[in-house]
């Protein structure tokens, strides 16, 4: 895992196997956004200590959506760190069954096979435990709706399409949006970079995802922090316009 401190002030990016997690400072506590892949756990602990904290500083885990690469350590964190796991109502079931996701393409493997550069990306994710994720224990899930404000000042933006309950998180005081997989700068299924939607191999409804981009642009934020790929610091609205020109 690579720790990138203060990608915007008070938000730190953790990248492991092409998958991002974020630690958001909230006073003397930390809020973790997304739970990555199972083998990221030791590196997550190291990153927290590199920030001068211990794991008991983490108060909450917020999940942008229920796919396996975003809930990989959630069960363990809830059990061992006693964290509430915040998941949107419409993705709560998926978070507990992270391989039973809808996808628009008839096959999940056609796009990667047509884009062989993606096989290295997906291979690293597999080594990191992508095929061995246990879903979130339903008893640890705290559900929220479209208009919630979550720990750390995260204002929920409903961005369905990648999954039916996908959310992004707006941090107005930090002028940033954590977009999950609604808009990324690396598509693991094609290895394409730059602002884009993820291919239909892992997206439930591409047109609904495309429509959700309006809500991201409406934030007017300068920085977009994606679930995969590097941050975009040139305006969320610009990222949205570029993503509209991609195939998804």
C-alpha atoms as one frame of an Amber mdcrd trajectory, in Angstrom:
protein
   0.000   0.000   0.000   1.134   3.519  -0.774   0.033   6.279   1.587  -0.440
   9.680  -0.043  -0.834  12.196   2.762  -3.121  15.203   2.421  -4.308  14.669
  -1.149  -6.524  17.492   0.044  -6.001  18.900   3.542  -7.133  16.333   6.075
  -7.830  13.517   3.594  -5.217  10.823   2.998  -5.293   8.297   0.121  -4.246
   4.685   0.623  -3.652   2.749  -2.602  -3.269  -1.022  -2.609  -3.599  -3.208
  -5.705  -5.025  -0.323  -7.758  -7.803   0.196  -5.204  -8.148   3.321  -3.065
  -9.231   3.856   0.502  -9.350   7.237   2.217  -8.718   8.307   5.793 -10.547
  11.511   6.673  -9.469  13.493   9.723 -12.359  14.323  12.020 -10.950  16.176
  15.011  -8.785  13.684  16.867 -10.477  10.745  15.131 -10.288   9.226  11.639
 -13.102   8.080   9.352 -12.239   5.349   6.859 -13.888   5.481   3.437 -14.099
   2.044   1.798 -12.486  -1.155   2.992 -10.314  -2.195   0.063  -9.209  -5.791
  -0.475  -8.511  -8.355   2.264  -4.718  -8.304   2.082  -4.615  -4.531   2.458
  -5.277  -4.892   6.196  -1.648  -4.876   7.477  -0.796  -1.939   5.239  -3.859
  -0.062   6.474  -2.650  -0.479  10.060   0.818   0.738   9.037  -0.651   3.770
   7.271  -2.657   4.774  10.340   0.470   4.539  12.469   2.424   6.546   9.894
  -0.157   9.280  10.459   0.775   9.215  14.139  -2.416   7.442  15.238  -3.399
   3.967  16.342  -6.304   1.888  15.084  -8.500   3.012  17.976  -8.507   6.485
  16.396 -10.744   5.161  13.601 -14.356   5.788  14.581 -16.375   4.774  11.515
 -16.217   2.980   8.171 -18.253   4.358   5.271 -18.783   2.183   2.184 -19.440
   3.916  -1.144 -20.858   0.703  -2.631 -21.010  -2.994  -1.945 -18.563  -4.473
  -4.466 -15.970  -6.952  -3.228 -13.027  -4.574  -3.700 -14.632  -1.944  -1.458
 -15.742  -4.194   1.420 -12.729  -6.535   1.589 -11.676  -5.767   5.170 -15.050
  -4.529   6.440 -16.053  -7.689   8.310 -12.701  -7.804  10.098 -12.703  -4.091
  10.924 -16.224  -4.270  12.331 -15.329  -7.263  14.507 -11.842  -6.303  15.683
 -12.087  -2.498  15.719 -15.788  -2.400  16.687 -16.586  -0.032  13.830 -20.068
   0.769  12.574 -20.196   0.122   8.826 -22.257   2.795   7.076 -23.899   1.541
   3.856 -26.686   3.024   1.746 -30.049   1.274   2.105 -30.015   0.144  -1.526
 -26.568  -1.479  -1.250 -26.837  -3.074   2.198 -27.684  -6.514   0.810 -24.919
  -6.305  -1.797 -22.351  -5.354   0.841 -23.117  -8.660   2.545 -23.062 -10.577
  -0.782 -20.365  -8.683  -2.716 -20.102 -11.030  -5.700 -23.806 -10.986  -6.529
 -23.698  -7.651  -8.292 -25.561  -6.668 -11.415 -23.496  -5.919 -14.502 -24.616
  -4.649 -17.868 -22.383  -6.832 -20.052 -23.552 -10.392 -20.618 -20.156 -11.643
 -19.500 -17.865 -10.135 -16.882 -14.771 -11.326 -18.728 -15.290 -10.170 -22.310
 -14.047  -6.606 -21.769 -10.828  -7.631 -19.948 -10.044 -10.204 -22.622 -10.402
  -7.489 -25.276  -8.172  -5.213 -23.198  -5.220  -7.407 -22.208  -3.456  -4.575
 -20.331  -6.172  -4.922 -17.723  -5.076  -8.453 -16.865  -2.090  -7.136 -14.902
  -4.389  -4.817 -12.917  -6.918  -7.547 -12.228  -4.106  -9.962 -11.399  -2.794
  -7.665  -8.670  -6.300  -7.331  -7.289  -6.634 -11.134  -7.270  -3.350 -11.517
  -5.366  -4.703  -8.974  -2.868  -7.645 -11.274  -2.141 -10.289 -10.192  -4.661
 -11.617 -13.745  -4.967 -11.867 -14.382  -1.226 -13.933 -11.526   0.206 -16.387
 -12.221   2.984 -19.304  -9.839   2.923 -20.146  -7.413   5.692 -21.904  -8.927
   8.703 -25.442  -7.484   8.423 -25.585  -6.902  12.176 -22.748  -4.351  11.911
 -24.324  -2.306   9.095 -25.708   1.144   9.831 -27.985   2.081   6.938 -28.400
   5.587   5.579 -30.437   7.295   2.870 -29.835   9.767   0.074 -29.718  12.964
   2.136 -27.600  11.787   5.047 -24.643  13.619   6.535 -22.177  11.033   7.785
 -19.245  11.149  10.231 -16.434  13.434   9.162 -18.858  15.875   7.538 -19.450
  13.622   4.539 -22.534  14.810   2.670 -24.070  11.918   0.754 -24.571  12.338
  -2.995 -26.705   9.600  -4.518 -24.850   8.388  -7.621 -26.566   5.118  -8.600
 -25.622   3.226 -11.720 -22.351   1.498 -10.947 -24.441  -0.215  -8.279 -28.028
   0.597  -7.430 -27.090   2.100  -4.064 -23.791   3.717  -5.005 -23.019   6.996
  -3.239 -20.340   9.633  -3.489 -19.277  11.798  -0.557 -18.930  15.575  -0.718
 -16.684  17.376   1.753 -17.572  21.047   1.162 -15.029  22.439   3.626 -12.289
  20.522   1.822 -13.616  21.324  -1.667 -13.453  17.639  -2.575 -15.631  14.697
  -3.555 -14.845  11.033  -2.912 -16.550   9.504  -5.938 -16.144   5.779  -5.280
 -16.574   4.085  -8.661 -19.148   6.500 -10.086 -16.230   8.234 -11.814 -12.681
   6.873 -11.760  -9.336   7.691 -13.327  -8.436   4.025 -13.840 -10.860   1.399
 -15.112  -9.586  -1.953 -13.807 -11.481  -3.801 -16.554  -9.825  -1.968 -19.456
  -6.730  -0.378 -17.810  -7.791   2.892 -19.460  -6.848   6.024 -17.521  -8.287
   9.510 -17.219 -11.762  10.430 -15.962 -14.276   7.758 -16.991 -16.996   5.395
 -15.875 -16.144   1.758 -15.234 -17.023  -0.694 -18.010 -20.286  -2.593 -18.043
 -18.405  -5.678 -16.819 -18.875  -4.258 -13.324 -21.531  -1.559 -13.781 -25.204
  -2.317 -13.293 -26.593   0.454 -15.514 -24.256   2.608 -17.605 -26.915   5.162
 -18.575 -27.995   5.620 -14.977 -24.337   5.998 -14.009 -23.941   8.628 -16.732
 -26.967  10.537 -15.438 -25.540  10.462 -11.915 -22.498  12.401 -13.064 -24.654
  15.557 -13.032 -24.818  15.370  -9.244 -21.024  15.218  -9.026 -20.594  18.234
 -11.305 -23.175  20.179  -9.293 -20.898  20.142  -6.235 -18.541  22.582  -7.961
 -15.672  20.936  -6.072 -12.101  21.286  -7.286 -10.889  17.789  -6.428 -12.270
  14.365  -7.301 -10.965  11.382  -5.337 -11.789   8.145  -7.191 -12.079   4.548
  -6.051  -9.452   3.542  -8.625  -6.723   5.740 -10.056  -5.086   9.007  -9.097
  -6.886  12.096  -7.765  -8.126  14.713 -10.209  -7.440  18.303  -9.093  -8.750
  20.180 -12.143 -12.405  20.517 -11.213 -15.039  17.817 -10.812 -17.150  19.377
 -13.572 -14.226  19.021 -15.997 -13.773  15.386 -14.986 -17.477  14.778 -15.610
 -17.299  16.255 -19.108 -14.327  14.061 -19.950 -16.037  10.983 -18.542 -19.079
  11.591 -20.731 -16.848  11.176 -23.770 -15.755   7.682 -22.747 -17.505   4.426
 -23.566 -17.990   3.342 -19.963
